[in-house]
Coordinates of C-alpha atoms and ligand atoms in Angstrom, one line a residue:
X7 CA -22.5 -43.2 5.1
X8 CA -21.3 -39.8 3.4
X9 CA -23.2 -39.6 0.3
X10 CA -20.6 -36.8 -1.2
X11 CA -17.4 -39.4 -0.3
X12 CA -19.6 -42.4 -2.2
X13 CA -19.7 -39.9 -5.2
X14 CA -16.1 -39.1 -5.2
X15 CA -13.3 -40.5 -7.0
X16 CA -11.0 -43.1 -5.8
X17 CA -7.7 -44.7 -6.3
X18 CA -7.9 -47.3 -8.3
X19 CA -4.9 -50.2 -9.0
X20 CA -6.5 -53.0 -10.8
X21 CA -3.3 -56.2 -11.0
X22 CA -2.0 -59.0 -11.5
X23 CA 0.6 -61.2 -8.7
X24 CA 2.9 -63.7 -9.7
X25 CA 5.6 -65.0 -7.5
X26 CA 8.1 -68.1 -7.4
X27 CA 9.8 -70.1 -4.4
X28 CA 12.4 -72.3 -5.1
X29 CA 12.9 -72.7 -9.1
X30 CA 16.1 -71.6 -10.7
X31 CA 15.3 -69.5 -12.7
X32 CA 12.5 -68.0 -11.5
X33 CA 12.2 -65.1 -13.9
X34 CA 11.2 -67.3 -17.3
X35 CA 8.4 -68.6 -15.2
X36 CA 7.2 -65.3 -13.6
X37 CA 7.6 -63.7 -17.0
X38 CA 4.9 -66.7 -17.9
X39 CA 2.5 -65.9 -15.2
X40 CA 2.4 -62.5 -15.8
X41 CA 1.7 -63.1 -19.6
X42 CA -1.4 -65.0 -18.6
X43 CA -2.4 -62.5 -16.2
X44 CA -2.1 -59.4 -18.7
X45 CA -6.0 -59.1 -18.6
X46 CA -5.8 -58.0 -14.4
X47 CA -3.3 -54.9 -16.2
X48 CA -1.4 -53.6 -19.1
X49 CA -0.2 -50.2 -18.2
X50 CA 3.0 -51.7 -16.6
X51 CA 5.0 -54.6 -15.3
X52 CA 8.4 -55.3 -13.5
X53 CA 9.6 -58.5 -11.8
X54 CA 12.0 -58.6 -9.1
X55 CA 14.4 -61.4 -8.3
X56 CA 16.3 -63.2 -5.1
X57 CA 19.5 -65.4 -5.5
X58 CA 19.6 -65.6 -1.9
X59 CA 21.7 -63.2 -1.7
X60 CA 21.3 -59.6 -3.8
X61 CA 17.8 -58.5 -5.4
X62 CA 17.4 -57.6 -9.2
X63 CA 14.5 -55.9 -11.0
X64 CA 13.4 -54.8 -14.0
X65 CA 10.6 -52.9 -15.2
X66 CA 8.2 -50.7 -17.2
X67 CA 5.4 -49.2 -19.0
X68 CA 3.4 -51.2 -21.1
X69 CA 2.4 -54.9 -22.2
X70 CA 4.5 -57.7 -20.7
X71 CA 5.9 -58.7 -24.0
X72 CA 6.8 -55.2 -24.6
X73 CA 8.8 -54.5 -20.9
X74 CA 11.0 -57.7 -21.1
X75 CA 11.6 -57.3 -24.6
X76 CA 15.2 -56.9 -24.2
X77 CA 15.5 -58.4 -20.6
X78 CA 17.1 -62.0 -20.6
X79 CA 17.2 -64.1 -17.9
X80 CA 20.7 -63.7 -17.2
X81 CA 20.1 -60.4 -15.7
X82 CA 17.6 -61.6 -13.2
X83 CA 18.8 -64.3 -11.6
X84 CA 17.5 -65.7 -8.6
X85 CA 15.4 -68.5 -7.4
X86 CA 12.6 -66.5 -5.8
X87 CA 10.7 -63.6 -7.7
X88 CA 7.9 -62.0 -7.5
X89 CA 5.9 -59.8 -10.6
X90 CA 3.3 -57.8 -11.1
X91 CA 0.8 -56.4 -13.7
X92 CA -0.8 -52.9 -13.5
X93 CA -4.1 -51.5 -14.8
X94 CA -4.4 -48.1 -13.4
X95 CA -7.1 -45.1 -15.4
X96 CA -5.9 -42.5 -12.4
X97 CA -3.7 -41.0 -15.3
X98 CA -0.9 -41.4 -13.2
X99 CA 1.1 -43.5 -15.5
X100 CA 5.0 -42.7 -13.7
X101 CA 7.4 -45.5 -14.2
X102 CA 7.4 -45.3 -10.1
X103 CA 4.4 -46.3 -9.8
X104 CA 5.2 -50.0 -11.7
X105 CA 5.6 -52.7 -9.5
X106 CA 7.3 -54.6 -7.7
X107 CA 8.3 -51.9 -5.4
X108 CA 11.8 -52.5 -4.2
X109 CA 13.1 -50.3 -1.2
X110 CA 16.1 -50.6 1.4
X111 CA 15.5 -50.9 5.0
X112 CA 17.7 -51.0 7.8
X113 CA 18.1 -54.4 7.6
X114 CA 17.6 -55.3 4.0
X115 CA 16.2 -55.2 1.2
X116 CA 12.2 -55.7 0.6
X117 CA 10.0 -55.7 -2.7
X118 CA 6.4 -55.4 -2.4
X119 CA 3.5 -56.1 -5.3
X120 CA -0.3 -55.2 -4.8
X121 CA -3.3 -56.2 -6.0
X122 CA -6.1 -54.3 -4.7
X123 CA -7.2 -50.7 -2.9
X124 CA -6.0 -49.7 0.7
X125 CA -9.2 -47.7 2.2
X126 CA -6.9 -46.3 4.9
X127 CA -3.8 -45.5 2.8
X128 CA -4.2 -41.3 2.5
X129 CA -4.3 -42.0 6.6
X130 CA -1.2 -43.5 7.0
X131 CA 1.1 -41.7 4.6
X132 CA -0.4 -38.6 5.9
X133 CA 1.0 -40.2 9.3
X134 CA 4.3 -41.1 8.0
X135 CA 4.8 -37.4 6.0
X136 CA 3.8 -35.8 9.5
X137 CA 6.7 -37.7 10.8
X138 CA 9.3 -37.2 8.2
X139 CA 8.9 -39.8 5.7
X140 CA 9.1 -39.7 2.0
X141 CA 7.2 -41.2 -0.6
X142 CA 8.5 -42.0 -3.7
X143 CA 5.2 -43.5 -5.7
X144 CA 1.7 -41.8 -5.6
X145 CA 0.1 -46.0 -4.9
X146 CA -1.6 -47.0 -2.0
X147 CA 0.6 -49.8 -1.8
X148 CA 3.8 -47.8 -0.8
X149 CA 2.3 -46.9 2.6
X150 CA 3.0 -50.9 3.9
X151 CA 7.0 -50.7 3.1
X152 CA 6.5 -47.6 5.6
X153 CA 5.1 -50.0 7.9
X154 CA 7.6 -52.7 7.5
X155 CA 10.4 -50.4 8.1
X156 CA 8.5 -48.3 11.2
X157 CA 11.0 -49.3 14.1
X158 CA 7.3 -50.4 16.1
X159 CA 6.7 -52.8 13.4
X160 CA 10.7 -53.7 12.4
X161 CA 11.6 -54.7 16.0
X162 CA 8.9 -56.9 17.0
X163 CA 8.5 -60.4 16.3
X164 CA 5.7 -61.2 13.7
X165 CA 6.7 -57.9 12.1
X166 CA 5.2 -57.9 8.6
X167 CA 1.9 -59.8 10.4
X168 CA 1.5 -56.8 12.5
X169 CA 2.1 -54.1 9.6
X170 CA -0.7 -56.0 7.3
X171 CA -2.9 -55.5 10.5
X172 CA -3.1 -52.3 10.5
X173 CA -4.4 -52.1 6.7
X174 CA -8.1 -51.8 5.6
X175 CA -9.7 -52.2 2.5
X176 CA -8.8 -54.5 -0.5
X177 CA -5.5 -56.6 -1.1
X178 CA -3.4 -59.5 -2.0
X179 CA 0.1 -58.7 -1.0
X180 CA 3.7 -60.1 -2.6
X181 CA 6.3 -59.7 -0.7
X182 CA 9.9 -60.5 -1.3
X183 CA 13.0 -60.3 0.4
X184 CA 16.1 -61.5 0.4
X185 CA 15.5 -65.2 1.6
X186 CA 11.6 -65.4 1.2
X187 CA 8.5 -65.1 -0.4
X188 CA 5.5 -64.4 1.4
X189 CA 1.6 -64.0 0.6
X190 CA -1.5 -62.2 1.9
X191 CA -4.9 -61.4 1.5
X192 CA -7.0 -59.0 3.1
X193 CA -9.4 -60.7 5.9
X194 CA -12.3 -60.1 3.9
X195 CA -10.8 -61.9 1.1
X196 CA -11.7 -59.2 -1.4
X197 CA -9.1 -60.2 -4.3
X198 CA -7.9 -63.8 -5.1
X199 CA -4.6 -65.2 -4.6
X200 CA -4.2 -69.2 -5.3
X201 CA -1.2 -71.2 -4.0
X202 CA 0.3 -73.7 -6.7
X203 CA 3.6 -76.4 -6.3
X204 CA 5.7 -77.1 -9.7
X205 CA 7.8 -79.7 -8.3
X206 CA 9.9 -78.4 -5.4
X207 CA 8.5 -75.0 -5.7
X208 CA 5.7 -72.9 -4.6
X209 CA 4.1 -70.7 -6.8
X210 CA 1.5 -67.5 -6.2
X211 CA -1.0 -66.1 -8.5
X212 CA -3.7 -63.8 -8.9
X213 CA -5.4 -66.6 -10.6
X214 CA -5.5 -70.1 -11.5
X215 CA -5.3 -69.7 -15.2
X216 CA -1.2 -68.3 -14.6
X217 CA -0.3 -71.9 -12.2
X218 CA -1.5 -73.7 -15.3
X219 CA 0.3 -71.6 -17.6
X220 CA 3.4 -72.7 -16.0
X221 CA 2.8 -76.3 -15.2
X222 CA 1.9 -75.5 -11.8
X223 CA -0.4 -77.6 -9.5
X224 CA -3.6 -75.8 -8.0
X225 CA -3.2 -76.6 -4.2
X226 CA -5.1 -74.0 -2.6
X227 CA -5.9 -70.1 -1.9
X228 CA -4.4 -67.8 0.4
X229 CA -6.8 -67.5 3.4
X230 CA -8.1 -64.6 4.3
X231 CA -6.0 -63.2 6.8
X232 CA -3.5 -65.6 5.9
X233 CA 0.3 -64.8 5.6
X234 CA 2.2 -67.6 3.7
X235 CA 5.7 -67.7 3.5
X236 CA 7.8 -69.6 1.7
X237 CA 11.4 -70.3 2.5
X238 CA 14.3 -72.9 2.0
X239 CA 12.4 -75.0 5.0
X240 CA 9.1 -75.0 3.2
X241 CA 6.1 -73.2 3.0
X242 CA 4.3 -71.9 6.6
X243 CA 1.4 -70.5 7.3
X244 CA 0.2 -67.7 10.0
X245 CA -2.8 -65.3 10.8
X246 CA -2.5 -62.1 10.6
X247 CA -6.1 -60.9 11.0
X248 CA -9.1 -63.0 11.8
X249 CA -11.5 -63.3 9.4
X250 CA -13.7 -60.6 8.9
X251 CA -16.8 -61.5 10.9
X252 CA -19.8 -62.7 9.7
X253 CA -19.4 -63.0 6.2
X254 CA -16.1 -62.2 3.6
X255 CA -16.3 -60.2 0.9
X256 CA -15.1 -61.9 -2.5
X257 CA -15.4 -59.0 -5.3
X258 CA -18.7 -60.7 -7.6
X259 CA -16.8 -58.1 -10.4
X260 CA -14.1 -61.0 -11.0
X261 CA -17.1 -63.1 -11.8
X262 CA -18.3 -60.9 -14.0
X263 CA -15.6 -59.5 -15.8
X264 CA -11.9 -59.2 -14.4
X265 CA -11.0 -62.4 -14.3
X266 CA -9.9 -65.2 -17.2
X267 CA -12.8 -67.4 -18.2
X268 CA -10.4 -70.2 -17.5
X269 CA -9.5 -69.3 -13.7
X270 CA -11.1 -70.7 -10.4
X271 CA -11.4 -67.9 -8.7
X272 CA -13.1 -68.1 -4.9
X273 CA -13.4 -72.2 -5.7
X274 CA -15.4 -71.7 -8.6
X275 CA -14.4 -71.4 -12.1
X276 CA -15.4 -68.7 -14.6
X277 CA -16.5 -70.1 -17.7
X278 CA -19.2 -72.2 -15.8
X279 CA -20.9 -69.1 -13.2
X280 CA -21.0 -66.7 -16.5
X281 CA -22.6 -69.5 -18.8
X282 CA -25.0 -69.8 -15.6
X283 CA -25.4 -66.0 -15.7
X284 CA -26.4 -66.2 -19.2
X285 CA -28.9 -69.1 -18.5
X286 CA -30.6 -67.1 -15.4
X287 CA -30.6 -63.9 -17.7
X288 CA -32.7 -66.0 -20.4
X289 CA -35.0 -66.5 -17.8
X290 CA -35.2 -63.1 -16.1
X291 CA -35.4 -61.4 -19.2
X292 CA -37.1 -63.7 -22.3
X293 CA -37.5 -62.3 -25.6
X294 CA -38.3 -63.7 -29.2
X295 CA -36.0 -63.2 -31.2
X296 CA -33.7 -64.9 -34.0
X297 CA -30.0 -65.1 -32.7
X298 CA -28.0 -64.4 -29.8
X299 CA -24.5 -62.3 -30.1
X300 CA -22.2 -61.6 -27.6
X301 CA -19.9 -58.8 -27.3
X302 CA -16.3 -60.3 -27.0
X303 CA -14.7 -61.6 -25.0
X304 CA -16.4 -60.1 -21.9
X305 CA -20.2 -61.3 -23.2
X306 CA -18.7 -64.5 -24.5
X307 CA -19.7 -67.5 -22.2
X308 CA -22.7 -65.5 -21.1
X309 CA -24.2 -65.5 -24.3
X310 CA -23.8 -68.9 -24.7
X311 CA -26.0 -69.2 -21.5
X312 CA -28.1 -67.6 -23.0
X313 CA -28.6 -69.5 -26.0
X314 CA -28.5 -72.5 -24.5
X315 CA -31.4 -71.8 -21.9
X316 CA -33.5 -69.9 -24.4
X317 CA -33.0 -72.0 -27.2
X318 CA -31.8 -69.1 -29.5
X319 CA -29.2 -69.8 -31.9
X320 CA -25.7 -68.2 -31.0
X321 CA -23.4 -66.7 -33.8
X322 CA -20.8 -64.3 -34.1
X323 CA -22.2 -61.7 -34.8
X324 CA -18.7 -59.4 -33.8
X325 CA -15.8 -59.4 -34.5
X326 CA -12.8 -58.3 -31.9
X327 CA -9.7 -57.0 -33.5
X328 CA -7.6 -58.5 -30.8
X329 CA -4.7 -55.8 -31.2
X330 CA -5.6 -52.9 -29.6
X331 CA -5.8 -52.9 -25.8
X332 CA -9.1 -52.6 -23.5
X333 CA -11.1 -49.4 -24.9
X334 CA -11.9 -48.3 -21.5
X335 CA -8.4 -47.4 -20.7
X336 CA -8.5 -44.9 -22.7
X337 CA -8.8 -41.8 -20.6
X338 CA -10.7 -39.7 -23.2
X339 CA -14.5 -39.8 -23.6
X340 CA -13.6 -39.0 -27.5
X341 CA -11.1 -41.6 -27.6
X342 CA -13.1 -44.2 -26.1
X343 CA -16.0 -44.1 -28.1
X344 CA -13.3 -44.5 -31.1
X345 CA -11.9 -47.3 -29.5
X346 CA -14.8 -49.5 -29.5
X347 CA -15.0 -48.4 -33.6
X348 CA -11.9 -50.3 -33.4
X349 CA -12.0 -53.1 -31.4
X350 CA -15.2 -54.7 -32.6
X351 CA -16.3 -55.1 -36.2
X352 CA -20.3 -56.4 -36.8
X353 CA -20.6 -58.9 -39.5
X354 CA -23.2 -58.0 -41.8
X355 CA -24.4 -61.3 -43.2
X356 CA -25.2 -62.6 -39.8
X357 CA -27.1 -59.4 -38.3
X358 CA -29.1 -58.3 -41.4
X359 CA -32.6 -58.2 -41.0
X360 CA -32.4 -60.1 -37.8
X361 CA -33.7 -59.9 -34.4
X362 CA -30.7 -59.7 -32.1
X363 CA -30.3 -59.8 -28.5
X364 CA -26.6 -59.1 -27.7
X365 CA -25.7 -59.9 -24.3
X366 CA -22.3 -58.2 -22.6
X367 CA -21.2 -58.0 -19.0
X368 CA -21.5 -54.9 -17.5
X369 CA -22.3 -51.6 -18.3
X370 CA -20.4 -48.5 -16.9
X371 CA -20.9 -45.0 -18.9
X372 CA -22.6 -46.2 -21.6
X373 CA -20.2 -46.0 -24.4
X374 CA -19.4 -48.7 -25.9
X375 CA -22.9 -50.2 -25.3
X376 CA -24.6 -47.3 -27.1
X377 CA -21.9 -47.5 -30.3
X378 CA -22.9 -51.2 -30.6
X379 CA -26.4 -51.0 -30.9
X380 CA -26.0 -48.2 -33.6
X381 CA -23.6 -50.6 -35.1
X382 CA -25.8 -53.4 -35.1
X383 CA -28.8 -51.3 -36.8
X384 CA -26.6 -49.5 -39.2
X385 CA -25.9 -53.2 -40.7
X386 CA -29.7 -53.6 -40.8
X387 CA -30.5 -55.6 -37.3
X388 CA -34.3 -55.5 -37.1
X389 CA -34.0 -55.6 -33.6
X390 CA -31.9 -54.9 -30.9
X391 CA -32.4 -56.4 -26.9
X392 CA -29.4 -55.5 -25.2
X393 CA -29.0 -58.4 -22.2
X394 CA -26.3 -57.6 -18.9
X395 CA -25.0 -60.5 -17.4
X396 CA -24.4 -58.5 -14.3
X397 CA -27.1 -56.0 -12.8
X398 CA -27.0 -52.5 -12.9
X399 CA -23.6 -50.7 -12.5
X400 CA -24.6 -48.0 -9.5
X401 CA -21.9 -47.3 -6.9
X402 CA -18.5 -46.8 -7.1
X403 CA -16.2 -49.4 -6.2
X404 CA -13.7 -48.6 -3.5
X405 CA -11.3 -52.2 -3.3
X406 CA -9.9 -51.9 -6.9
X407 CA -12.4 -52.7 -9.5
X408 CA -11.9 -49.5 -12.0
X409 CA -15.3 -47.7 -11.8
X410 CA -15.4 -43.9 -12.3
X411 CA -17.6 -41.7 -10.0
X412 CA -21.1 -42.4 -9.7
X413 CA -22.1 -39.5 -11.9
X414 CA -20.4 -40.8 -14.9
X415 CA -22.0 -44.4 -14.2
X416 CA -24.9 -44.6 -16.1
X417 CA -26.7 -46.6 -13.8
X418 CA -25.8 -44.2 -10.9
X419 CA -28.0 -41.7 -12.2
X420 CA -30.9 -43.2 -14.7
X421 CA -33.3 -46.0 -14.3
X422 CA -33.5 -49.0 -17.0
X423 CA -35.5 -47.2 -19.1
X424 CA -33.8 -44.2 -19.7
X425 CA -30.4 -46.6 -19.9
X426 CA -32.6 -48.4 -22.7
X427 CA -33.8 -45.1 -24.5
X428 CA -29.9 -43.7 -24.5
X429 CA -28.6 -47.3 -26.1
X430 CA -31.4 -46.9 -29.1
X431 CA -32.2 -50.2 -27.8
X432 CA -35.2 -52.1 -28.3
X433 CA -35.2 -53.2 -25.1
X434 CA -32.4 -54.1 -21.9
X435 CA -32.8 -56.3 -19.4
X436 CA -30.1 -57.0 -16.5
X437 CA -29.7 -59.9 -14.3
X438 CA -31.1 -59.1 -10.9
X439 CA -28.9 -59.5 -7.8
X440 CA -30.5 -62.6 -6.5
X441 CA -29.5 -64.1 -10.2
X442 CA -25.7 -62.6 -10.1
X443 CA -25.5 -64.5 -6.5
X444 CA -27.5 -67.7 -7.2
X445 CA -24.5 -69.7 -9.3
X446 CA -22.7 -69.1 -5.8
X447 CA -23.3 -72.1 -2.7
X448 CA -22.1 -69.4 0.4
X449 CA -24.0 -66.2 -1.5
X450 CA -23.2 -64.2 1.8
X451 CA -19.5 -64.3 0.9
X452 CA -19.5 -61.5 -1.8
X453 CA -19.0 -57.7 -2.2
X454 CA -21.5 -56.1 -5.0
X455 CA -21.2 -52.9 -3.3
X456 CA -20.9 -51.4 -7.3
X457 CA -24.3 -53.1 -7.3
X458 CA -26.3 -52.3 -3.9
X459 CA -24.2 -49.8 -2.6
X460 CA -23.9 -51.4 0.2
X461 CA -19.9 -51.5 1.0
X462 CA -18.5 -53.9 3.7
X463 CA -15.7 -52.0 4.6
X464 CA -16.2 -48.5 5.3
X465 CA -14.2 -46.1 2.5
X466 CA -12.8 -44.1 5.0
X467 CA -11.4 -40.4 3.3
X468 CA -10.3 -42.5 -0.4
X469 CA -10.7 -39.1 -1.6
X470 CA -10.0 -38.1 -5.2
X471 CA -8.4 -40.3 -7.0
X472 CA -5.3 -38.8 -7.5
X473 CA -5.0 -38.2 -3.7
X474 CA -1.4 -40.0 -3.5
X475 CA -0.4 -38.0 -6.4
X476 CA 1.6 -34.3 -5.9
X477 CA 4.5 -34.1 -8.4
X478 CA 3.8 -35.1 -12.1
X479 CA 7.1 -35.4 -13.1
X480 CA 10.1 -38.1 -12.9
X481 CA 12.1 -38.5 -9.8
X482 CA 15.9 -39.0 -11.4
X483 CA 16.8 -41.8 -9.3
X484 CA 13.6 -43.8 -10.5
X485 CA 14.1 -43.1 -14.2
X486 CA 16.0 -46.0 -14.9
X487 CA 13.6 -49.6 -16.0
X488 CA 16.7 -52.0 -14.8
X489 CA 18.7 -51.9 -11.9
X490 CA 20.5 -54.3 -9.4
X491 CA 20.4 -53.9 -6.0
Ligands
AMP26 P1 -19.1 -48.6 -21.1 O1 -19.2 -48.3 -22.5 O2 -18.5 -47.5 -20.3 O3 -20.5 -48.9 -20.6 O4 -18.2 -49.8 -20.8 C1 -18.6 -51.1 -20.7 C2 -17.6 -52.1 -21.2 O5 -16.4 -52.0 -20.4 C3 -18.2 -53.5 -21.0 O6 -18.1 -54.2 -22.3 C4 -17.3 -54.2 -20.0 O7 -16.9 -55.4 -20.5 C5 -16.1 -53.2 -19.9 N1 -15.7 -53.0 -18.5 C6 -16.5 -53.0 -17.4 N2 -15.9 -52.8 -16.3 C7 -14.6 -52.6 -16.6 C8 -13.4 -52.2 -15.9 N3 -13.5 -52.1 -14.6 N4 -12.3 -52.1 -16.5 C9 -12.3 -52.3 -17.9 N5 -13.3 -52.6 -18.6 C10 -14.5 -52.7 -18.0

């Protein structure tokens, strides 16, 4: 493999899918789902709406709450929908590149939302611009609307099964049009997508914790290589791609940190494989010590692991101002660093001449990691054993999990030690790869490429990460956040 590609930057679209089959209204439930899947991305969000017979969307920059502020449901009215939350560091943060995508074919309208990385995507536009096309968005995701509208694609049965073949890399697709809702994932299964029923309808979502926000009853996930459609004659099912071979490829990051603690995601849920990530990490990496803190939320349930196998009482030993948004979206090196000033507040009483091993989720640069340990000892820690509920943070991810190149990973340049001497900690420990695997029954069914470096799906030319992106300004036609179609 090309070491200077696996250095390289990369797209990166970190989201959240909701979609809705057969409730009137859909958009008060999809608004819902989104809400509870804010964590997968809060740069943006936009839901689009069917009646059966016109298309309506709206949306924007920002939190949920904030982007349908002013949107009632009257204006989107429908009984299908599909929405989409968007997490994106590329810097690219044009109101284009929100989802839903919505774009007129030949023979309709289509509206597509992504969860995910397309490893082939510079390919393919490059194809389509060679050929005429236009693209509107600098996203991966805008190169499978050129697919679906491709005459080779458009005029043969199984259409939208054919275009999803020819894509590589990560994804969960939404796709809407005017009498249907479909939804895919990739056949290695890289991100989740869970089918739910609320009493006549079917529901999609990124995970479970958004079904059960809205009443909705788990019934399965997607397949890999599934398409699932769902129409006024129920909901049918199709294969698009055969499994990948051997094994699939389940991002172990959701496990770790993307997804809600609540969730099953991949048939297990959250809570339980962190708290067993904590227990394992007790045992990899013992030390005495006189209470256990986690950083929150990502260290939460780990922590508690922790204590619980080790026998170390837990306390809260942080406290997260819960109104500011995730530090490490914050493009700036400067800012970041501030950011965690904000975000987490130690309290003295319970850290003060203590021994504290604080356990967290991942590392990635360093930052925040390194500010909390001189937090810590400013309020007079005695000690401080920094424990990583996932190992160390090497490669770069290329399926959608936000890591920056492997230069500015810590762990893609320093050994354990030198990790340890940077945080000022007394000591760090992180789980091994055999641990982050062993909560897991079918352990060959996982990507921790960020991990080994050892990535299931060839790259391809991913390029820098702003390879989609040419023109930084807005297109007029785009500028508007509502429109009906
Ligand atoms: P750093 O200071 O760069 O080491 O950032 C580590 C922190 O960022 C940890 O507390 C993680 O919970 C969090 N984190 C790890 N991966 C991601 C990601 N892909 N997106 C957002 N936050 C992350």
């Amino acid at each position: 493999m090309n070491k200077k590609m696996l250095t390289s930057d990369h797209p990166v679209e970190e989201c959240g899918l909701f979609g809705v089959y057969g409730a009137d209204p859909a958009m008060p439930l999809i608004y819902q789902g989104l809400f509870s899947l804010q964590h997968r991305g809060q740069e943006g969000a936009g839901i689009v709406v069917s009646d059966g017979k016109q298309l309506s969307s709206s949306k924007g920059q920002g939190l949920v709450s904030e982007v349908f502020a002013n949107v009632s449901a009257k204006k989107l009215q429908g009984h299908m929908g599909i929405g989409h939350v968007r997490y994106s560091t590329t810097g690219s943060t044009r109101i284009q590149n929100v989802q839903p995508l919505v774009v007129e074919c030949v023979d309709g309208l289509w509206a597509v939302a992504h969860n995910g990385n397309l490893v082939n995507a510079s390919k393919l536009r490059r194809m389509y611009q060679e050929a005429g096309a236009i693209f509107q968005t600098s996203t991966d995701s805008e190169v499978l609307v050129h697919l679906l509208a491709d005459p080779l694609y458009r005029n043969r049965p199984q259409r939208v099964a054919r275009a999803l073949g020819e894509l590589s890399g990560a994804f969960a697709f939404l796709i809407m049009t005017r009498e249907c809702v479909m939804a895919c994932r990739d056949p290695n299964g890289f991100r989740p997508l869970s089918i739910g029923k609320l009493g006549d309808a079917w529901v999609f979502a990124s995970e479970t914790c958004a079904l059960k926000q809205v009443g909705a009853e788990y019934i399965r996930d997607v397949n890999p290589g599934e398409l699932v459609v769902a129409d006024a004659t129920g909901l049918h099912s199709s294969t698009f791609a055969e499994q990948a071979a051997g094994a699939l490829s389940q991002c172990v990051f959701e496990m770790v940190y993307f997804a809600r603690p609540d969730s099953h995601v991949f048939g297990m849920n959250v809570h339980q494989v962190r708290m067993a990530y904590g227990a394992r990490l007790a045992e990899e990496h013992p030390v005495d010590a006189d209470i256990v803190v986690a950083v929150p939320d990502s260290g939460n349930s780990a922590a508690l692991g922790y204590s619980r196998r080790s026998g170390i009482p837990l306390d809260f030993g942080f406290i997260r101002n819960h109104y500011i948004g995730r530090t490490f979206i914050m493009p700036e090196q400067d800012q970041r660093s501030q950011g965690v000033d904000l975000k987490l507040a130690v309290v003295d009483e319970v850290v003060q001449g203590k021994r504290v091993i604080v356990v967290d989720d991942s590392i990635v640069r360093g930052t925040t990691a390194r500010r909390r340990v001189m937090r810590l000892r400013e309020a007079g820690a005695r000690e401080v054993h920094v424990r990583i509920s996932s190992p160390p943070t090497a490669h770069p991810c290329f399926y959608g999990i936000d890591f920056p190149t492997r230069d500015e990973l810590i762990a893609g340049n320093q050994d354990v030690d030198s990790i340890c001497a940077f945080l000022g900690a007394d000591s760090l420990g992180y789980i091994s790869i055999d641990g982050l695997l062993s909560p897991f029954p079918d352990k060959q069914n996982f990507c921790k490429a960020c991990f080994s470096g050892e990535y299931p799906v060839e790259p391809g030319e991913t390029g820098c990460k702003k390879a989609l992106e040419t023109y930084s300004g807005e297109l007029p036609f785009m500028n508007k956040t509502e429109r009906n179609i």
